[in-house]
PDB file of C-alpha atoms in Angstrom:
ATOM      1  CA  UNK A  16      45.464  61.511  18.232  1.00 52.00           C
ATOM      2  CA  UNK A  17      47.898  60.968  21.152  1.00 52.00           C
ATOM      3  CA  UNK A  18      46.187  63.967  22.759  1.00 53.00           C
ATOM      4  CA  UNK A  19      42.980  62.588  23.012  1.00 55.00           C
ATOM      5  CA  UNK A  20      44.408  59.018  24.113  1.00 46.00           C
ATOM      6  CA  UNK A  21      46.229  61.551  26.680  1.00 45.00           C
ATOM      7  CA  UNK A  22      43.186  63.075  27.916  1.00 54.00           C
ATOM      8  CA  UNK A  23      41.232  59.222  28.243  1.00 48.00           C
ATOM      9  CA  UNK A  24      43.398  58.147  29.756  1.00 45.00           C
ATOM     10  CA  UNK A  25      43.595  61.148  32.310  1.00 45.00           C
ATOM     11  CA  UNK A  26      39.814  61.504  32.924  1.00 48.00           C
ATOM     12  CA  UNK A  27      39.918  57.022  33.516  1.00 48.00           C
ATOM     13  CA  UNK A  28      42.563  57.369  36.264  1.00 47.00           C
ATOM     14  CA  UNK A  29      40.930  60.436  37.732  1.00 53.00           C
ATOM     15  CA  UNK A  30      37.779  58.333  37.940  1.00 46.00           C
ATOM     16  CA  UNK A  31      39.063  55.515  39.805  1.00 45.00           C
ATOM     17  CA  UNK A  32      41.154  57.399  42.001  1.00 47.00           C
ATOM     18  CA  UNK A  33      37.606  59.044  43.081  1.00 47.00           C
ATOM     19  CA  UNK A  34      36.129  55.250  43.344  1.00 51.00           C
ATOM     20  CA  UNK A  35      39.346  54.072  44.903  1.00 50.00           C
ATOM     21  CA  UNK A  36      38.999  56.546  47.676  1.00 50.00           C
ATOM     22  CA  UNK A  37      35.142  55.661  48.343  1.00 50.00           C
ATOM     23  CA  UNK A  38      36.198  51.732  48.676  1.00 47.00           C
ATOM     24  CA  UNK A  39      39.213  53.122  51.164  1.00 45.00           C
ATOM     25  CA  UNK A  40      36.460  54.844  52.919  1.00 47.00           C
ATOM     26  CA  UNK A  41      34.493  52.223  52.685  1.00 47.00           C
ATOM     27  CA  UNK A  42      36.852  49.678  54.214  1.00 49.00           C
ATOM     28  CA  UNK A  43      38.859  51.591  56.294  1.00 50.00           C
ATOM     29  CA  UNK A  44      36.478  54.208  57.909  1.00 52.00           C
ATOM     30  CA  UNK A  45      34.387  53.743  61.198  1.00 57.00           C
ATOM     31  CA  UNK A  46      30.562  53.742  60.643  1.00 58.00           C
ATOM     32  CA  UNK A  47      28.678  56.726  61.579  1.00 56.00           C
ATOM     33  CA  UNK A  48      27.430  56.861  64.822  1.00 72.00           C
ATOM     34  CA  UNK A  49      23.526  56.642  65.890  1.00 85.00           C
ATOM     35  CA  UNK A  50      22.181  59.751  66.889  1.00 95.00           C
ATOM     36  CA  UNK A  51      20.219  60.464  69.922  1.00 96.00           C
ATOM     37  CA  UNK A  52      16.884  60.062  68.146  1.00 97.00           C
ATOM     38  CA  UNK A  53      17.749  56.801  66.655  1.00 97.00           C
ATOM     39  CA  UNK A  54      19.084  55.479  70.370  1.00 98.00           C
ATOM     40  CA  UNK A  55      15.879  56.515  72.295  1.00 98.00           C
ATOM     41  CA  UNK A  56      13.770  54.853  69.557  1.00 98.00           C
ATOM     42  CA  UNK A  57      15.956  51.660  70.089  1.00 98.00           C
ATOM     43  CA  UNK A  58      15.619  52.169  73.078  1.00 98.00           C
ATOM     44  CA  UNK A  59      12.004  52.321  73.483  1.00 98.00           C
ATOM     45  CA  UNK A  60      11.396  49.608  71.170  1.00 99.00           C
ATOM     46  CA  UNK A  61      13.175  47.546  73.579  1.00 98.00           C
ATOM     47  CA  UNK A  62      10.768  48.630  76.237  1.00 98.00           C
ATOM     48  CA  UNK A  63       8.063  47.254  74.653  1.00 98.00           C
ATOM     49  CA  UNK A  64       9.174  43.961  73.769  1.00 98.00           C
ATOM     50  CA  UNK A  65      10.090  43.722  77.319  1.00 98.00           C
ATOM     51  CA  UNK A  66      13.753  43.514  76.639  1.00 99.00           C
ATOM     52  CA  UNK A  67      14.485  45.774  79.643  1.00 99.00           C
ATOM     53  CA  UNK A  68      18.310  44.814  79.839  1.00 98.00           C
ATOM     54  CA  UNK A  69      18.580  46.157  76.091  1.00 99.00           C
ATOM     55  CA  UNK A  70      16.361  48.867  76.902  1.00 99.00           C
ATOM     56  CA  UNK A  71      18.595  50.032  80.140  1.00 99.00           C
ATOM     57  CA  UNK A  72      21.828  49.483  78.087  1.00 99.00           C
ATOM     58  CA  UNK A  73      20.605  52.026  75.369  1.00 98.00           C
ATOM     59  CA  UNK A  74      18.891  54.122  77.485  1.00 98.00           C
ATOM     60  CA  UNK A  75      22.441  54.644  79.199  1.00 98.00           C
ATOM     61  CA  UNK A  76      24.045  54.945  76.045  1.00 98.00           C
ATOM     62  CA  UNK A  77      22.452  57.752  75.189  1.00 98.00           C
ATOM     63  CA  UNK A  78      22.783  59.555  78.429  1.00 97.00           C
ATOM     64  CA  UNK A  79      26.362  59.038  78.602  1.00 97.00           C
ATOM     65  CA  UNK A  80      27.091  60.165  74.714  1.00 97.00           C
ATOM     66  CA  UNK A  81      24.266  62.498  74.616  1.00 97.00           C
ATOM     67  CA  UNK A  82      23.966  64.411  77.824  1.00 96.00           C
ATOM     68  CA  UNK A  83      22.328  67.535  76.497  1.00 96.00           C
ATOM     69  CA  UNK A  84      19.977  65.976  73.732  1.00 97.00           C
ATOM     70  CA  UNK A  85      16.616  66.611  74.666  1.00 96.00           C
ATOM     71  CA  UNK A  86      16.402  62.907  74.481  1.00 98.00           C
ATOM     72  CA  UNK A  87      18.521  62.642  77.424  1.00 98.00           C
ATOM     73  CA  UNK A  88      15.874  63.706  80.081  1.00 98.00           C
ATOM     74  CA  UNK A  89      13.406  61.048  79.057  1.00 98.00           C
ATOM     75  CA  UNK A  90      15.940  58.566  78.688  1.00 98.00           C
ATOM     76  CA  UNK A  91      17.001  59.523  82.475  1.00 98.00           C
ATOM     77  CA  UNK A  92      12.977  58.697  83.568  1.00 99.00           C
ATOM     78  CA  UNK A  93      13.028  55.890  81.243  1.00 99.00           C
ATOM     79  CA  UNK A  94      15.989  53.971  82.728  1.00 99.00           C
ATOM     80  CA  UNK A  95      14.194  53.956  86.037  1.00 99.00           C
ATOM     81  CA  UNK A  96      11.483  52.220  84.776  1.00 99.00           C
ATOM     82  CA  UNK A  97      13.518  49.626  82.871  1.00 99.00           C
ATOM     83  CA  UNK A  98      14.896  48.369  86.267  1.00 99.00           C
ATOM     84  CA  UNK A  99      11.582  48.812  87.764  1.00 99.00           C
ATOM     85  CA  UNK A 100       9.988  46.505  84.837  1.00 99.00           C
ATOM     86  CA  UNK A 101      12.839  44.360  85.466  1.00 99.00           C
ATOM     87  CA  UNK A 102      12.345  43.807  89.427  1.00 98.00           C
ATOM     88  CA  UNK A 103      15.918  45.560  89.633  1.00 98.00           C
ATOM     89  CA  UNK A 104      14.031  47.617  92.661  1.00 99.00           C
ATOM     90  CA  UNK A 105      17.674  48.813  94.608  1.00 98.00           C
ATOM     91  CA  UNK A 106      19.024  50.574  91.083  1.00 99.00           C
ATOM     92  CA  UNK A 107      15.419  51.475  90.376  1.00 99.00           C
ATOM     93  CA  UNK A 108      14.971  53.853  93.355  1.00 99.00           C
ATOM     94  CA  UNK A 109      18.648  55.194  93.033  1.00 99.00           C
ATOM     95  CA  UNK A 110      17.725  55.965  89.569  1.00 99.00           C
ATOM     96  CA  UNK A 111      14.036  57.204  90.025  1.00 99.00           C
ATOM     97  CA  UNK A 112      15.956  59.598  93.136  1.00 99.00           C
ATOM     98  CA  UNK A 113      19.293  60.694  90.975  1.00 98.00           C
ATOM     99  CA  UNK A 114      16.319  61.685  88.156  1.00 99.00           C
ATOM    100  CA  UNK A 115      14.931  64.001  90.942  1.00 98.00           C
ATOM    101  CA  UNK A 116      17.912  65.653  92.452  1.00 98.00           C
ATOM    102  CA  UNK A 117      18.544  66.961  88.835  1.00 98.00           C
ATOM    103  CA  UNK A 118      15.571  67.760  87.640  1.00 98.00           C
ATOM    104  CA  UNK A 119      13.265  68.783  90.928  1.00 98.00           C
ATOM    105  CA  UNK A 120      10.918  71.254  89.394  1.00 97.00           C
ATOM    106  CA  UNK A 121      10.209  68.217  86.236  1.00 98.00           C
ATOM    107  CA  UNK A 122       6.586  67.580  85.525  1.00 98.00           C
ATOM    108  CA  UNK A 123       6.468  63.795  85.958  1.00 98.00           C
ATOM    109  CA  UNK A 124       7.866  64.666  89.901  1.00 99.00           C
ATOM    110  CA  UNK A 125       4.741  63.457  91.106  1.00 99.00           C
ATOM    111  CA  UNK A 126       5.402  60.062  89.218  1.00 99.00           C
ATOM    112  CA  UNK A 127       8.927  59.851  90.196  1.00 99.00           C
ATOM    113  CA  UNK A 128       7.968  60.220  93.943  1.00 99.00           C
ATOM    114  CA  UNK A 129       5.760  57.385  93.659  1.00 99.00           C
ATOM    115  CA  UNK A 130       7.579  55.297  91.679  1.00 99.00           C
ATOM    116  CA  UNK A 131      10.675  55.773  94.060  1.00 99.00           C
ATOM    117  CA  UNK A 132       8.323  54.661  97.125  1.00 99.00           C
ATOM    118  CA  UNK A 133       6.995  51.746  94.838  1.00 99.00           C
ATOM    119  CA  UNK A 134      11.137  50.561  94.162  1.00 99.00           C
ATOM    120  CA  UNK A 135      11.587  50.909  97.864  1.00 99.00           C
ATOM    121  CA  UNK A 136       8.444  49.245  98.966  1.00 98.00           C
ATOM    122  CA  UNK A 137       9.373  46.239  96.956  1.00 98.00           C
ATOM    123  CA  UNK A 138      12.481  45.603  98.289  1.00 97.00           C
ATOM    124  CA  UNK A 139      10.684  44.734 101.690  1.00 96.00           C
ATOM    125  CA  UNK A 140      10.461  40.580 101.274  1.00 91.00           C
ATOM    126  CA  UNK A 141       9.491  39.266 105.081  1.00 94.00           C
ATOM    127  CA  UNK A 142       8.506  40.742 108.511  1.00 94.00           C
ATOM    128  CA  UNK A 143      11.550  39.041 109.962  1.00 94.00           C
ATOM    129  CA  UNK A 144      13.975  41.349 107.691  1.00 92.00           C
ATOM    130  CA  UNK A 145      14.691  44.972 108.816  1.00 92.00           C
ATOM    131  CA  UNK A 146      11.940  47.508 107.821  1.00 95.00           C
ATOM    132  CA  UNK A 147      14.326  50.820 106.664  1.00 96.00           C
ATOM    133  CA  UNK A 148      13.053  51.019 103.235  1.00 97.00           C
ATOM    134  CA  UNK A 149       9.328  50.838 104.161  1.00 98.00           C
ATOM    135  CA  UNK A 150       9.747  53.701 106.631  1.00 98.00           C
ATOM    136  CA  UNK A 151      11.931  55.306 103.411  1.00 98.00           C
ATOM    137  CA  UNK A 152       8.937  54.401 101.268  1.00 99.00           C
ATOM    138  CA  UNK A 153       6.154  55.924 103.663  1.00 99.00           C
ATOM    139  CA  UNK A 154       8.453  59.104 103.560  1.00 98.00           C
ATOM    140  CA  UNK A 155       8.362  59.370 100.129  1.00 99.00           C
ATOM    141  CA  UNK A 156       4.568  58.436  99.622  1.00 99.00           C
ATOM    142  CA  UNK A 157       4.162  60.832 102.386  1.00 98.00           C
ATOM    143  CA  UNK A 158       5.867  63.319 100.728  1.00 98.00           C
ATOM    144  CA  UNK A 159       3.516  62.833  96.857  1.00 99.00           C
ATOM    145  CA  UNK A 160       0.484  62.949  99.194  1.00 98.00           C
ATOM    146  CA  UNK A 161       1.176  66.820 101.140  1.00 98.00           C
ATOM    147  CA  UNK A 162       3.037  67.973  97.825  1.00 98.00           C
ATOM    148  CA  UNK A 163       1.111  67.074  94.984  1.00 98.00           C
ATOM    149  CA  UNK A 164      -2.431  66.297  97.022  1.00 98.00           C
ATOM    150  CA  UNK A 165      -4.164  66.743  92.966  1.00 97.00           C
ATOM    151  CA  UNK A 166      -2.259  63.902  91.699  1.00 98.00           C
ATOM    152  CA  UNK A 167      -3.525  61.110  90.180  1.00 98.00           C
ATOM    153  CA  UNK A 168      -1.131  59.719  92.275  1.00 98.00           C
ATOM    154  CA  UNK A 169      -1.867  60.730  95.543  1.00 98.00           C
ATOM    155  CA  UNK A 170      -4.564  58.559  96.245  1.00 97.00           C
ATOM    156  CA  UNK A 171      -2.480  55.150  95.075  1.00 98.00           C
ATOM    157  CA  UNK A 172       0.324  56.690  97.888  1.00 98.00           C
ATOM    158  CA  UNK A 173      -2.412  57.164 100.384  1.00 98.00           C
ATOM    159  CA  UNK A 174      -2.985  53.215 100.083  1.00 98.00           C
ATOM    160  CA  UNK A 175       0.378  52.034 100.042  1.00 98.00           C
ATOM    161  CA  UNK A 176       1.171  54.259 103.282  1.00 98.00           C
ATOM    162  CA  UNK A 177      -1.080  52.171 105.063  1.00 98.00           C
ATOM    163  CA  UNK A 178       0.608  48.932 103.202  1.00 98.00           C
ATOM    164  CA  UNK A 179       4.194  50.361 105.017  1.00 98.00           C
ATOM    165  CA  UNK A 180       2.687  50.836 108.417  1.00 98.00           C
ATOM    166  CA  UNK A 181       0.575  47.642 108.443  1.00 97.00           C
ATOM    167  CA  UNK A 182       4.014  45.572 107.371  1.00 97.00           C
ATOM    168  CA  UNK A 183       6.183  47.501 109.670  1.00 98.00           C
ATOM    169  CA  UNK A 184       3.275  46.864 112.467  1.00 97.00           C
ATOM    170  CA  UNK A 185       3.614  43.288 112.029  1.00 97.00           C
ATOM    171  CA  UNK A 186       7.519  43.186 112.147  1.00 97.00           C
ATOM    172  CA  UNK A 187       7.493  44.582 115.769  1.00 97.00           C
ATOM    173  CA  UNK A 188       4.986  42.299 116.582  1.00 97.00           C
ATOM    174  CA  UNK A 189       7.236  39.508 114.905  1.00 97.00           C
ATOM    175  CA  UNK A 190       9.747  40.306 117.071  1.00 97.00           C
ATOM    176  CA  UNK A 191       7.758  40.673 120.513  1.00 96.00           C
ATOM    177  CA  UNK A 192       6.588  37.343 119.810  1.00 96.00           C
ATOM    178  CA  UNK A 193       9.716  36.291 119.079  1.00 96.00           C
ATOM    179  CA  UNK A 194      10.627  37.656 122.713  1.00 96.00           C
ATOM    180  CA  UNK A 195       7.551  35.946 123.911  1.00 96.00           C
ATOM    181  CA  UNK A 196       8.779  32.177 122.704  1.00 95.00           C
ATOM    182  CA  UNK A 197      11.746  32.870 124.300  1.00 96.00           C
ATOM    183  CA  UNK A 198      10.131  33.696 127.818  1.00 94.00           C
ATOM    184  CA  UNK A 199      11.792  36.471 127.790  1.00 94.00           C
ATOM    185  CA  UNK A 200       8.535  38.256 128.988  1.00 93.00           C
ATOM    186  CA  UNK A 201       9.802  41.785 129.874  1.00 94.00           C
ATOM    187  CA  UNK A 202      11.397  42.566 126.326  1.00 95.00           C
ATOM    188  CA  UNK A 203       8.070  40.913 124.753  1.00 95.00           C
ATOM    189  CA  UNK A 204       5.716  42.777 127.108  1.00 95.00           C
ATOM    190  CA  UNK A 205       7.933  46.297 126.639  1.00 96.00           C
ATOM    191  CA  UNK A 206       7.869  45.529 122.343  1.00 97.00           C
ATOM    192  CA  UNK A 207       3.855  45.100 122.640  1.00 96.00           C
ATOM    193  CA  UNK A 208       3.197  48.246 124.266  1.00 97.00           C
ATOM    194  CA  UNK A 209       5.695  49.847 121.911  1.00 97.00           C
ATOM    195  CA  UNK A 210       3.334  48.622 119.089  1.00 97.00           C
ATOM    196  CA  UNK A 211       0.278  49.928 121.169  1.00 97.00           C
ATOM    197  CA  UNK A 212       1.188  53.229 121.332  1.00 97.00           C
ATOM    198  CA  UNK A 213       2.871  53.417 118.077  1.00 97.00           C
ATOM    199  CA  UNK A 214       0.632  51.128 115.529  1.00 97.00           C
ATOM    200  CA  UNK A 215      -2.766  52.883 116.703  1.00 97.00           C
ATOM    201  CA  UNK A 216      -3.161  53.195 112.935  1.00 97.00           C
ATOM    202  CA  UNK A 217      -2.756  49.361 112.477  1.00 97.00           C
ATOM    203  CA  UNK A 218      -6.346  48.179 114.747  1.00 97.00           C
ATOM    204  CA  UNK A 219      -5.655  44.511 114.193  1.00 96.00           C
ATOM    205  CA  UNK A 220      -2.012  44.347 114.657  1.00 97.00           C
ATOM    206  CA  UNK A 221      -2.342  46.765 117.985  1.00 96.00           C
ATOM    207  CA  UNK A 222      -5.360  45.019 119.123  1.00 96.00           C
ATOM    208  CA  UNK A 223      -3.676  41.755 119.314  1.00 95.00           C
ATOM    209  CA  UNK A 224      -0.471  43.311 121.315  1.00 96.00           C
ATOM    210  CA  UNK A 225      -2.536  44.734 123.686  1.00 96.00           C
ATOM    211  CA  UNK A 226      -4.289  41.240 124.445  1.00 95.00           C
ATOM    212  CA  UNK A 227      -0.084  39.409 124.184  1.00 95.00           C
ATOM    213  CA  UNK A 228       0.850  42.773 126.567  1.00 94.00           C
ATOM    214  CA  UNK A 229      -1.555  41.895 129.385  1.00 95.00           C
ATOM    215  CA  UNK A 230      -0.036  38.572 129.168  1.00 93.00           C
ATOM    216  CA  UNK A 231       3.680  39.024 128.995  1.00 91.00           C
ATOM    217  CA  UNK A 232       3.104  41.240 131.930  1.00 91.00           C
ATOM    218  CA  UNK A 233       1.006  39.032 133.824  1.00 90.00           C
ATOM    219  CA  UNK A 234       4.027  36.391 133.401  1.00 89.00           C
ATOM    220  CA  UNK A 235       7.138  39.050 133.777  1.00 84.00           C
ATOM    221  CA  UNK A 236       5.584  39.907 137.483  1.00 89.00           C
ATOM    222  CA  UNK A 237       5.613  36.170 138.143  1.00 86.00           C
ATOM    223  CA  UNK A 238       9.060  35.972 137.189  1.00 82.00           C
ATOM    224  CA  UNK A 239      10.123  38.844 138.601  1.00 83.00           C
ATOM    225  CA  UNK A 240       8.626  37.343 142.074  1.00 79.00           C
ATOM    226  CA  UNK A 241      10.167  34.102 141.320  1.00 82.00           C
ATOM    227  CA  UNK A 242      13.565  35.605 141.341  1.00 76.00           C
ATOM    228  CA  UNK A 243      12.913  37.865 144.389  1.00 79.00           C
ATOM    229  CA  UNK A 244      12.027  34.504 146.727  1.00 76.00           C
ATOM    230  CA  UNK A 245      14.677  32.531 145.047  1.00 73.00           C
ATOM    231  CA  UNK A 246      17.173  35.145 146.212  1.00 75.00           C
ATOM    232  CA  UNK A 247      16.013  35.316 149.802  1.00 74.00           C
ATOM    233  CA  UNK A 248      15.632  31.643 149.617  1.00 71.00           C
ATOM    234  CA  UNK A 249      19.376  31.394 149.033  1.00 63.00           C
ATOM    235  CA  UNK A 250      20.112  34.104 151.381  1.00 56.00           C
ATOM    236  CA  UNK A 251      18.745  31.834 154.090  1.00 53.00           C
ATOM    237  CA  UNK A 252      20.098  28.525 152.678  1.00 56.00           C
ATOM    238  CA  UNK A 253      23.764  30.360 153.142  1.00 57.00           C
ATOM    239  CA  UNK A 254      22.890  31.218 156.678  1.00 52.00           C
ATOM    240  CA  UNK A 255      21.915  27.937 157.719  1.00 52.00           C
ATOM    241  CA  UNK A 256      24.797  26.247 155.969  1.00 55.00           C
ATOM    242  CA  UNK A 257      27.289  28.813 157.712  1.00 51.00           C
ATOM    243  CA  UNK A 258      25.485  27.780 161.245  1.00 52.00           C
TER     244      UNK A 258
END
């Protein structure tokens, strides 16, 4: 009899030392960590309710504690989109060009060419602002075009390469003009026949510097003149005053 109380009461601790040790678990133990799968699903879930600040958060999650999941590639092209989606157009291109530099021979090149013009395109707000990330945009639409000519692509980076030049047309002429209002006619003449010889792509914009050209010469030879009898003027004025 006090065998088998023995034995009960053996098999009744065992048991809740084995429950005791799944609450200790339970309690003390950190949670299991997503897996790549699960974080690019998040991810992309995020994406589509537009949540692109969640979306770039996981997306970076998962490239950081998953750099070799097959996940991690996508997530890579993925990121660059979330700041594109979320006018973030400065980390977008550094993303969209970091994605290249590591993975040049990729499939979705094409797209990440164009996508990196688009980001750098869109950070161009006014013709009075400096024009270096058009001309970095052209390059790169330029680039899509003679590299991947059978893109779908191609032809939408045909269209904005005339978009660069036809902004960064109208910034020289922005400043000419600006030359011009200042009667400062030999800058202003010299810009518009920059633009003329360099904007032969842009009709309207060169057109219309050719016209402002004639006439910022016409009135930098008067002034020029001007000058040359003022000087000889006062050449003669400090002869007479010395007699």
């Amino acid at each position: 009899m006090h065998k088998k109380l023995l034995r009960c009461l053996v098999l009744a601790f065992s048991l809740f030392a084995v429950s005791g040790c799944g609450i200790i678990d339970m309690i003390y133990l950190p949670p299991a960590e997503d897996t790549a799968q699960e974080i690019f699903e998040a991810a992309n879930d995020a994406m589509s309710e537009k949540n692109y600040v969640r979306a770039v958060e996981l997306y970076n999650k998962l490239r950081d504690a998953y750099p070799f999941s097959p996940y991690t590639i996508d997530a890579e092209l993925s990121l660059g989109d979330a700041y594109f989606l979320d006018e973030e157009y400065e980390l977008a291109a550094e993303t969209y060009k970091d994605f290249e530099s590591l993975h040049p021979r990729h499939e979705a090149i094409p797209y990440v060419l164009y996508q990196t013009g688009m980001s750098l395109m869109k950070q161009f707000r006014s013709i009075d602002r400096a024009t270096t990330e058009l001309q970095e945009a052209y390059d790169y639409f330029n680039r899509l075009r003679q590299m991947y000519p059978d893109s779908p692509y191609a032809k939408g980076a045909e269209e904005h390469m005339q978009t660069c030049r036809k902004f960064m047309a109208e910034h020289e002429l922005y400043i000419a003009d600006v030359f011009w209002h200042m009667k400062k006619y030999g800058p202003a003449w010299r810009r518009y026949e920059f633009i003329m010889e360099n904007f032969k792509d842009v009709p309207e914009v060169a057109e219309h510097a050719k016209e402002k050209s004639l006439a910022a010469y016409h009135n930098y030879r008067e002034e020029q003149a001007r000058e040359t009898r003022e000087k000889r003027q006062g050449s003669w004025r400090q002869w007479f005053t010395w007699l």
